[in-house]
């Protein structure tokens, strides 16, 4: 929410000072610190955040640029040869006459034609897949900020893995942590150097669940925690207990002496 307010403030000030409209802005957070002051309620806050945010779509700049480059080059080459024939009176290029002769002597049943059709079909299916899927597999959508309008925030999966790694490393007894974050699941692999295995495993699961609960993601990640002991790990010895005291002679006041009356 703070990042959204910073971005909105920056866009408004740029428009006010320069008259230009900021269509997109990126806020990169390099460090986080706990805010001990109570957050003042935003005037546009609603009843609660919506949980319908989706993963943002990728611009697909690299595939689009490659397709446009190949198409532009082929069209420019063909246009140059056609203009050279009709304007300059030159003969057609050898590659164009060879292509026309090859297509005139080969039909749909030939192996090169079938192979070319398969390649074209695969490329077409790949382009359709890129056009119909959102992409940006390296980010996870966060819950929309109340009152934030159409702006949406995402969290990189590497950042999620870093936060989980820091939280699990702080557990006593853990020596090495490896985290692999997916789109729906996160896997935490830790090594135990000392301490009780069951207690440490429970602490690692608790730290993982607590960290995932503070990320504000639209879809909660399912954790899978694995704790393996180091080769030098030994289970802690049980604490010796003091043996019960043996019953001794009962001591008390001496019995009264009998006297003759």
PDB file of C-alpha atoms in Angstrom:
ATOM      1  CA  UNK A   1       0.000   0.000   0.000  1.00  0.00           C
ATOM      2  CA  UNK A   2       2.865   2.373   0.732  1.00  0.00           C
ATOM      3  CA  UNK A   3       4.403   1.602  -2.645  1.00  0.00           C
ATOM      4  CA  UNK A   4       1.107   2.349  -4.366  1.00  0.00           C
ATOM      5  CA  UNK A   5       0.862   5.706  -2.587  1.00  0.00           C
ATOM      6  CA  UNK A   6       4.446   6.568  -3.532  1.00  0.00           C
ATOM      7  CA  UNK A   7       3.765   5.717  -7.162  1.00  0.00           C
ATOM      8  CA  UNK A   8       0.525   7.713  -7.218  1.00  0.00           C
ATOM      9  CA  UNK A   9       2.183  10.702  -5.589  1.00  0.00           C
ATOM     10  CA  UNK A  10       5.065  10.623  -8.051  1.00  0.00           C
ATOM     11  CA  UNK A  11       2.731  10.397 -11.057  1.00  0.00           C
ATOM     12  CA  UNK A  12       0.632  13.317  -9.800  1.00  0.00           C
ATOM     13  CA  UNK A  13       3.670  15.514  -9.179  1.00  0.00           C
ATOM     14  CA  UNK A  14       5.178  14.761 -12.584  1.00  0.00           C
ATOM     15  CA  UNK A  15       1.888  15.640 -14.254  1.00  0.00           C
ATOM     16  CA  UNK A  16       1.636  18.820 -12.186  1.00  0.00           C
ATOM     17  CA  UNK A  17       5.181  20.031 -12.855  1.00  0.00           C
ATOM     18  CA  UNK A  18       5.698  18.951 -16.459  1.00  0.00           C
ATOM     19  CA  UNK A  19       2.242  18.413 -17.876  1.00  0.00           C
ATOM     20  CA  UNK A  20       3.182  14.857 -18.917  1.00  0.00           C
ATOM     21  CA  UNK A  21       1.195  11.764 -18.083  1.00  0.00           C
ATOM     22  CA  UNK A  22       2.972   8.874 -16.390  1.00  0.00           C
ATOM     23  CA  UNK A  23       1.483   5.696 -17.806  1.00  0.00           C
ATOM     24  CA  UNK A  24       3.676   3.236 -15.947  1.00  0.00           C
ATOM     25  CA  UNK A  25       5.991   3.435 -12.964  1.00  0.00           C
ATOM     26  CA  UNK A  26       7.971   0.838 -11.041  1.00  0.00           C
ATOM     27  CA  UNK A  27       8.706   1.022  -7.330  1.00  0.00           C
ATOM     28  CA  UNK A  28      11.595  -1.177  -6.178  1.00  0.00           C
ATOM     29  CA  UNK A  29      11.885  -1.824  -2.448  1.00  0.00           C
ATOM     30  CA  UNK A  30      15.464  -2.504  -1.374  1.00  0.00           C
ATOM     31  CA  UNK A  31      14.847  -2.987   2.341  1.00  0.00           C
ATOM     32  CA  UNK A  32      11.965  -3.377   4.774  1.00  0.00           C
ATOM     33  CA  UNK A  33      11.651  -2.235   8.378  1.00  0.00           C
ATOM     34  CA  UNK A  34       8.905  -2.814  10.900  1.00  0.00           C
ATOM     35  CA  UNK A  35       6.573   0.156  11.243  1.00  0.00           C
ATOM     36  CA  UNK A  36       5.871   0.491  14.940  1.00  0.00           C
ATOM     37  CA  UNK A  37       3.454   3.382  14.502  1.00  0.00           C
ATOM     38  CA  UNK A  38      -0.192   2.560  14.015  1.00  0.00           C
ATOM     39  CA  UNK A  39      -1.330   2.924  10.412  1.00  0.00           C
ATOM     40  CA  UNK A  40      -3.923   5.627   9.908  1.00  0.00           C
ATOM     41  CA  UNK A  41      -6.948   4.352   7.989  1.00  0.00           C
ATOM     42  CA  UNK A  42      -7.075   5.372   4.342  1.00  0.00           C
ATOM     43  CA  UNK A  43     -10.207   7.386   3.522  1.00  0.00           C
ATOM     44  CA  UNK A  44     -11.011   5.137   0.571  1.00  0.00           C
ATOM     45  CA  UNK A  45     -10.550   1.862   2.412  1.00  0.00           C
ATOM     46  CA  UNK A  46     -13.448  -0.498   1.915  1.00  0.00           C
ATOM     47  CA  UNK A  47     -14.679  -3.398   3.900  1.00  0.00           C
ATOM     48  CA  UNK A  48     -11.684  -5.539   2.905  1.00  0.00           C
ATOM     49  CA  UNK A  49      -9.317  -6.395   0.065  1.00  0.00           C
ATOM     50  CA  UNK A  50     -10.629  -8.235  -2.965  1.00  0.00           C
ATOM     51  CA  UNK A  51      -9.114 -11.646  -3.620  1.00  0.00           C
ATOM     52  CA  UNK A  52      -9.672 -11.715  -7.380  1.00  0.00           C
ATOM     53  CA  UNK A  53      -6.371 -10.319  -8.599  1.00  0.00           C
ATOM     54  CA  UNK A  54      -4.786 -12.233 -11.449  1.00  0.00           C
ATOM     55  CA  UNK A  55      -1.285 -12.571 -12.708  1.00  0.00           C
ATOM     56  CA  UNK A  56      -0.395  -9.631 -15.003  1.00  0.00           C
ATOM     57  CA  UNK A  57       0.140 -10.255 -18.684  1.00  0.00           C
ATOM     58  CA  UNK A  58       3.530 -10.094 -20.296  1.00  0.00           C
ATOM     59  CA  UNK A  59       4.203  -7.779 -23.199  1.00  0.00           C
ATOM     60  CA  UNK A  60       5.956 -10.629 -25.084  1.00  0.00           C
ATOM     61  CA  UNK A  61       8.404  -8.126 -26.499  1.00  0.00           C
ATOM     62  CA  UNK A  62      11.095 -10.621 -27.534  1.00  0.00           C
ATOM     63  CA  UNK A  63       8.830 -13.032 -29.493  1.00  0.00           C
ATOM     64  CA  UNK A  64       6.953 -10.139 -31.083  1.00  0.00           C
ATOM     65  CA  UNK A  65      10.215  -8.447 -32.059  1.00  0.00           C
ATOM     66  CA  UNK A  66      11.580 -11.660 -33.605  1.00  0.00           C
ATOM     67  CA  UNK A  67       8.421 -12.291 -35.625  1.00  0.00           C
ATOM     68  CA  UNK A  68       8.296  -8.686 -36.794  1.00  0.00           C
ATOM     69  CA  UNK A  69      11.993  -8.754 -37.715  1.00  0.00           C
ATOM     70  CA  UNK A  70      11.696 -11.967 -39.751  1.00  0.00           C
ATOM     71  CA  UNK A  71       8.529 -10.790 -41.488  1.00  0.00           C
ATOM     72  CA  UNK A  72       9.992  -7.381 -42.271  1.00  0.00           C
ATOM     73  CA  UNK A  73      13.180  -8.874 -43.682  1.00  0.00           C
ATOM     74  CA  UNK A  74      11.329 -11.332 -45.930  1.00  0.00           C
ATOM     75  CA  UNK A  75       8.938  -8.658 -47.231  1.00  0.00           C
ATOM     76  CA  UNK A  76      11.787  -6.192 -47.847  1.00  0.00           C
ATOM     77  CA  UNK A  77      13.780  -8.784 -49.789  1.00  0.00           C
ATOM     78  CA  UNK A  78      10.815  -9.751 -51.961  1.00  0.00           C
ATOM     79  CA  UNK A  79       9.867  -6.112 -52.555  1.00  0.00           C
ATOM     80  CA  UNK A  80      13.416  -5.276 -53.625  1.00  0.00           C
ATOM     81  CA  UNK A  81      13.478  -8.110 -56.158  1.00  0.00           C
ATOM     82  CA  UNK A  82      10.053  -7.173 -57.581  1.00  0.00           C
ATOM     83  CA  UNK A  83      11.033  -3.512 -57.956  1.00  0.00           C
ATOM     84  CA  UNK A  84      14.331  -4.518 -59.566  1.00  0.00           C
ATOM     85  CA  UNK A  85      12.424  -6.549 -62.182  1.00  0.00           C
ATOM     86  CA  UNK A  86       9.629  -4.064 -62.971  1.00  0.00           C
ATOM     87  CA  UNK A  87      11.487  -0.771 -62.519  1.00  0.00           C
ATOM     88  CA  UNK A  88      15.124  -1.437 -63.376  1.00  0.00           C
ATOM     89  CA  UNK A  89      14.409  -4.130 -65.975  1.00  0.00           C
ATOM     90  CA  UNK A  90      16.632  -6.720 -64.344  1.00  0.00           C
ATOM     91  CA  UNK A  91      16.036 -10.425 -64.303  1.00  0.00           C
ATOM     92  CA  UNK A  92      14.463 -12.059 -61.254  1.00  0.00           C
ATOM     93  CA  UNK A  93      16.809 -13.254 -58.559  1.00  0.00           C
ATOM     94  CA  UNK A  94      17.945 -16.846 -58.654  1.00  0.00           C
ATOM     95  CA  UNK A  95      16.453 -17.656 -55.233  1.00  0.00           C
ATOM     96  CA  UNK A  96      12.989 -16.565 -56.419  1.00  0.00           C
ATOM     97  CA  UNK A  97      13.065 -18.583 -59.652  1.00  0.00           C
ATOM     98  CA  UNK A  98      14.423 -21.613 -57.800  1.00  0.00           C
ATOM     99  CA  UNK A  99      11.643 -21.307 -55.219  1.00  0.00           C
ATOM    100  CA  UNK A 100       8.979 -21.130 -57.938  1.00  0.00           C
ATOM    101  CA  UNK A 101      10.451 -24.137 -59.767  1.00  0.00           C
ATOM    102  CA  UNK A 102      10.693 -26.141 -56.512  1.00  0.00           C
ATOM    103  CA  UNK A 103       7.076 -25.500 -55.545  1.00  0.00           C
ATOM    104  CA  UNK A 104       5.962 -26.445 -59.090  1.00  0.00           C
ATOM    105  CA  UNK A 105       7.614 -29.858 -58.884  1.00  0.00           C
ATOM    106  CA  UNK A 106       6.791 -30.808 -55.282  1.00  0.00           C
ATOM    107  CA  UNK A 107       3.375 -31.629 -53.870  1.00  0.00           C
ATOM    108  CA  UNK A 108       1.751 -32.083 -50.462  1.00  0.00           C
ATOM    109  CA  UNK A 109       2.893 -35.704 -50.193  1.00  0.00           C
ATOM    110  CA  UNK A 110       6.623 -34.965 -50.390  1.00  0.00           C
ATOM    111  CA  UNK A 111       8.703 -35.268 -47.229  1.00  0.00           C
ATOM    112  CA  UNK A 112      10.167 -31.725 -47.358  1.00  0.00           C
ATOM    113  CA  UNK A 113       6.684 -30.238 -47.734  1.00  0.00           C
ATOM    114  CA  UNK A 114       5.322 -32.275 -44.820  1.00  0.00           C
ATOM    115  CA  UNK A 115       8.302 -31.309 -42.640  1.00  0.00           C
ATOM    116  CA  UNK A 116       7.838 -27.651 -43.513  1.00  0.00           C
ATOM    117  CA  UNK A 117       4.140 -27.894 -42.657  1.00  0.00           C
ATOM    118  CA  UNK A 118       4.923 -29.466 -39.286  1.00  0.00           C
ATOM    119  CA  UNK A 119       7.429 -26.725 -38.476  1.00  0.00           C
ATOM    120  CA  UNK A 120       4.938 -24.036 -39.477  1.00  0.00           C
ATOM    121  CA  UNK A 121       2.212 -25.666 -37.362  1.00  0.00           C
ATOM    122  CA  UNK A 122       4.500 -25.858 -34.320  1.00  0.00           C
ATOM    123  CA  UNK A 123       5.523 -22.213 -34.693  1.00  0.00           C
ATOM    124  CA  UNK A 124       1.904 -21.166 -35.107  1.00  0.00           C
ATOM    125  CA  UNK A 125       0.836 -23.110 -32.004  1.00  0.00           C
ATOM    126  CA  UNK A 126       3.687 -21.521 -30.057  1.00  0.00           C
ATOM    127  CA  UNK A 127       2.625 -18.032 -31.128  1.00  0.00           C
ATOM    128  CA  UNK A 128      -0.996 -18.777 -30.202  1.00  0.00           C
ATOM    129  CA  UNK A 129       0.143 -20.060 -26.798  1.00  0.00           C
ATOM    130  CA  UNK A 130       2.104 -16.873 -26.202  1.00  0.00           C
ATOM    131  CA  UNK A 131      -0.891 -14.771 -27.210  1.00  0.00           C
ATOM    132  CA  UNK A 132      -3.390 -16.617 -24.983  1.00  0.00           C
ATOM    133  CA  UNK A 133      -1.305 -17.051 -21.815  1.00  0.00           C
ATOM    134  CA  UNK A 134      -0.357 -14.257 -19.395  1.00  0.00           C
ATOM    135  CA  UNK A 135       3.324 -15.093 -19.026  1.00  0.00           C
ATOM    136  CA  UNK A 136       5.432 -13.486 -16.277  1.00  0.00           C
ATOM    137  CA  UNK A 137       5.880 -16.777 -14.472  1.00  0.00           C
ATOM    138  CA  UNK A 138       8.468 -15.252 -12.154  1.00  0.00           C
ATOM    139  CA  UNK A 139       5.964 -13.071 -10.248  1.00  0.00           C
ATOM    140  CA  UNK A 140       3.039 -13.767  -7.937  1.00  0.00           C
ATOM    141  CA  UNK A 141      -0.014 -11.460  -7.821  1.00  0.00           C
ATOM    142  CA  UNK A 142      -0.736  -9.718  -4.544  1.00  0.00           C
ATOM    143  CA  UNK A 143      -4.138  -8.798  -3.179  1.00  0.00           C
ATOM    144  CA  UNK A 144      -5.419  -5.455  -4.522  1.00  0.00           C
ATOM    145  CA  UNK A 145      -4.954  -2.473  -2.249  1.00  0.00           C
ATOM    146  CA  UNK A 146      -8.278  -1.097  -1.028  1.00  0.00           C
ATOM    147  CA  UNK A 147      -8.911   2.172  -2.803  1.00  0.00           C
ATOM    148  CA  UNK A 148      -5.964   1.628  -5.152  1.00  0.00           C
ATOM    149  CA  UNK A 149      -8.081   1.602  -8.294  1.00  0.00           C
ATOM    150  CA  UNK A 150      -6.866  -0.475 -11.230  1.00  0.00           C
ATOM    151  CA  UNK A 151      -3.276  -0.637  -9.978  1.00  0.00           C
ATOM    152  CA  UNK A 152      -2.002  -4.051  -8.996  1.00  0.00           C
ATOM    153  CA  UNK A 153       1.112  -5.247  -7.234  1.00  0.00           C
ATOM    154  CA  UNK A 154       3.152  -8.390  -7.768  1.00  0.00           C
ATOM    155  CA  UNK A 155       5.859 -10.105  -5.767  1.00  0.00           C
ATOM    156  CA  UNK A 156       8.793 -11.890  -7.366  1.00  0.00           C
ATOM    157  CA  UNK A 157       9.175 -15.533  -6.508  1.00  0.00           C
ATOM    158  CA  UNK A 158      12.863 -14.990  -5.750  1.00  0.00           C
ATOM    159  CA  UNK A 159      11.862 -12.418  -3.125  1.00  0.00           C
ATOM    160  CA  UNK A 160       9.469 -14.927  -1.526  1.00  0.00           C
ATOM    161  CA  UNK A 161      12.257 -17.500  -1.429  1.00  0.00           C
ATOM    162  CA  UNK A 162      14.608 -14.968   0.180  1.00  0.00           C
ATOM    163  CA  UNK A 163      12.117 -14.065   2.898  1.00  0.00           C
ATOM    164  CA  UNK A 164      11.470 -17.720   3.708  1.00  0.00           C
ATOM    165  CA  UNK A 165      15.180 -18.455   3.750  1.00  0.00           C
ATOM    166  CA  UNK A 166      15.839 -15.664   6.235  1.00  0.00           C
ATOM    167  CA  UNK A 167      12.964 -16.761   8.477  1.00  0.00           C
ATOM    168  CA  UNK A 168      13.980 -20.422   8.561  1.00  0.00           C
ATOM    169  CA  UNK A 169      17.674 -19.623   9.048  1.00  0.00           C
ATOM    170  CA  UNK A 170      16.770 -17.808  12.270  1.00  0.00           C
ATOM    171  CA  UNK A 171      15.432 -21.059  13.791  1.00  0.00           C
ATOM    172  CA  UNK A 172      17.939 -22.461  16.319  1.00  0.00           C
ATOM    173  CA  UNK A 173      19.667 -25.595  15.080  1.00  0.00           C
ATOM    174  CA  UNK A 174      19.209 -24.932  11.342  1.00  0.00           C
ATOM    175  CA  UNK A 175      22.515 -24.704   9.460  1.00  0.00           C
ATOM    176  CA  UNK A 176      21.539 -24.630   5.764  1.00  0.00           C
ATOM    177  CA  UNK A 177      18.298 -23.669   4.007  1.00  0.00           C
ATOM    178  CA  UNK A 178      17.256 -24.059   0.388  1.00  0.00           C
ATOM    179  CA  UNK A 179      13.931 -22.713  -0.838  1.00  0.00           C
ATOM    180  CA  UNK A 180      12.257 -23.356  -4.176  1.00  0.00           C
ATOM    181  CA  UNK A 181       9.187 -21.218  -4.797  1.00  0.00           C
ATOM    182  CA  UNK A 182       6.662 -22.166  -7.463  1.00  0.00           C
ATOM    183  CA  UNK A 183       3.408 -20.623  -8.566  1.00  0.00           C
ATOM    184  CA  UNK A 184       1.282 -22.634  -6.121  1.00  0.00           C
ATOM    185  CA  UNK A 185       3.714 -24.420  -3.835  1.00  0.00           C
ATOM    186  CA  UNK A 186       6.907 -23.629  -2.014  1.00  0.00           C
ATOM    187  CA  UNK A 187       9.427 -26.205  -0.898  1.00  0.00           C
ATOM    188  CA  UNK A 188      11.772 -25.603   2.019  1.00  0.00           C
ATOM    189  CA  UNK A 189      14.746 -27.896   2.581  1.00  0.00           C
ATOM    190  CA  UNK A 190      16.683 -27.336   5.783  1.00  0.00           C
ATOM    191  CA  UNK A 191      19.613 -29.063   7.465  1.00  0.00           C
ATOM    192  CA  UNK A 192      19.712 -29.751  11.189  1.00  0.00           C
ATOM    193  CA  UNK A 193      23.013 -29.213  12.967  1.00  0.00           C
ATOM    194  CA  UNK A 194      22.011 -29.608  16.593  1.00  0.00           C
ATOM    195  CA  UNK A 195      18.959 -29.869  18.792  1.00  0.00           C
ATOM    196  CA  UNK A 196      15.863 -32.012  18.823  1.00  0.00           C
ATOM    197  CA  UNK A 197      14.652 -33.003  15.367  1.00  0.00           C
ATOM    198  CA  UNK A 198      10.918 -32.947  16.079  1.00  0.00           C
ATOM    199  CA  UNK A 199      11.028 -29.607  17.871  1.00  0.00           C
ATOM    200  CA  UNK A 200      13.124 -27.985  15.149  1.00  0.00           C
ATOM    201  CA  UNK A 201      10.869 -29.349  12.399  1.00  0.00           C
ATOM    202  CA  UNK A 202       7.843 -27.867  14.124  1.00  0.00           C
ATOM    203  CA  UNK A 203       9.621 -24.516  14.515  1.00  0.00           C
ATOM    204  CA  UNK A 204      10.579 -24.497  10.822  1.00  0.00           C
ATOM    205  CA  UNK A 205       6.984 -25.196   9.783  1.00  0.00           C
ATOM    206  CA  UNK A 206       5.738 -22.454  12.085  1.00  0.00           C
ATOM    207  CA  UNK A 207       8.236 -19.908  10.728  1.00  0.00           C
ATOM    208  CA  UNK A 208       7.338 -20.847   7.140  1.00  0.00           C
ATOM    209  CA  UNK A 209       3.601 -20.522   7.735  1.00  0.00           C
ATOM    210  CA  UNK A 210       4.020 -17.212   9.578  1.00  0.00           C
ATOM    211  CA  UNK A 211       6.121 -15.731   6.763  1.00  0.00           C
ATOM    212  CA  UNK A 212       3.710 -16.871   4.054  1.00  0.00           C
ATOM    213  CA  UNK A 213       0.834 -15.349   5.978  1.00  0.00           C
ATOM    214  CA  UNK A 214       2.411 -11.885   5.885  1.00  0.00           C
ATOM    215  CA  UNK A 215       3.069 -11.728   2.124  1.00  0.00           C
ATOM    216  CA  UNK A 216      -0.428 -10.631   1.139  1.00  0.00           C
ATOM    217  CA  UNK A 217      -0.631 -12.885  -1.901  1.00  0.00           C
ATOM    218  CA  UNK A 218      -3.884 -13.529  -3.708  1.00  0.00           C
ATOM    219  CA  UNK A 219      -3.444 -17.293  -3.538  1.00  0.00           C
ATOM    220  CA  UNK A 220      -1.755 -18.798  -0.513  1.00  0.00           C
ATOM    221  CA  UNK A 221       1.248 -20.976  -1.292  1.00  0.00           C
ATOM    222  CA  UNK A 222       1.225 -24.533   0.013  1.00  0.00           C
ATOM    223  CA  UNK A 223       4.436 -25.189   1.942  1.00  0.00           C
ATOM    224  CA  UNK A 224       6.355 -28.434   1.994  1.00  0.00           C
ATOM    225  CA  UNK A 225       9.062 -28.584   4.640  1.00  0.00           C
ATOM    226  CA  UNK A 226      11.863 -31.135   4.753  1.00  0.00           C
ATOM    227  CA  UNK A 227      14.386 -31.266   7.614  1.00  0.00           C
ATOM    228  CA  UNK A 228      17.384 -33.538   7.303  1.00  0.00           C
ATOM    229  CA  UNK A 229      20.130 -33.865   9.896  1.00  0.00           C
ATOM    230  CA  UNK A 230      23.755 -33.133   9.141  1.00  0.00           C
ATOM    231  CA  UNK A 231      26.204 -36.062   9.129  1.00  0.00           C
ATOM    232  CA  UNK A 232      27.649 -34.906  12.454  1.00  0.00           C
ATOM    233  CA  UNK A 233      24.230 -34.444  14.103  1.00  0.00           C
ATOM    234  CA  UNK A 234      23.494 -36.529  17.159  1.00  0.00           C
ATOM    235  CA  UNK A 235      20.230 -36.608  19.082  1.00  0.00           C
ATOM    236  CA  UNK A 236      20.439 -34.739  22.361  1.00  0.00           C
ATOM    237  CA  UNK A 237      20.972 -36.873  25.425  1.00  0.00           C
ATOM    238  CA  UNK A 238      18.039 -37.045  27.805  1.00  0.00           C
ATOM    239  CA  UNK A 239      18.350 -34.906  30.902  1.00  0.00           C
ATOM    240  CA  UNK A 240      19.217 -37.109  33.891  1.00  0.00           C
ATOM    241  CA  UNK A 241      16.643 -37.055  36.654  1.00  0.00           C
ATOM    242  CA  UNK A 242      17.456 -37.331  40.347  1.00  0.00           C
ATOM    243  CA  UNK A 243      16.611 -40.751  41.821  1.00  0.00           C
ATOM    244  CA  UNK A 244      13.824 -40.746  44.417  1.00  0.00           C
ATOM    245  CA  UNK A 245      14.985 -40.512  48.027  1.00  0.00           C
ATOM    246  CA  UNK A 246      14.922 -43.705  50.023  1.00  0.00           C
ATOM    247  CA  UNK A 247      12.645 -43.669  53.075  1.00  0.00           C
ATOM    248  CA  UNK A 248      14.631 -43.220  56.294  1.00  0.00           C
ATOM    249  CA  UNK A 249      13.816 -43.670  59.943  1.00  0.00           C
ATOM    250  CA  UNK A 250      10.907 -41.608  61.173  1.00  0.00           C
ATOM    251  CA  UNK A 251      12.005 -38.979  63.631  1.00  0.00           C
ATOM    252  CA  UNK A 252       9.762 -37.181  66.046  1.00  0.00           C
ATOM    253  CA  UNK A 253       9.360 -36.208  69.664  1.00  0.00           C
ATOM    254  CA  UNK A 254      10.263 -38.950  72.177  1.00  0.00           C
ATOM    255  CA  UNK A 255       7.332 -40.792  73.762  1.00  0.00           C
ATOM    256  CA  UNK A 256       6.381 -39.683  77.265  1.00  0.00           C
ATOM    257  CA  UNK A 257       7.943 -41.642  80.124  1.00  0.00           C
ATOM    258  CA  UNK A 258       5.707 -43.603  82.445  1.00  0.00           C
ATOM    259  CA  UNK A 259       5.766 -42.453  86.121  1.00  0.00           C
ATOM    260  CA  UNK A 260       4.417 -44.043  89.215  1.00  0.00           C
ATOM    261  CA  UNK A 261       1.716 -42.110  90.967  1.00  0.00           C
TER     262      UNK A 261
END
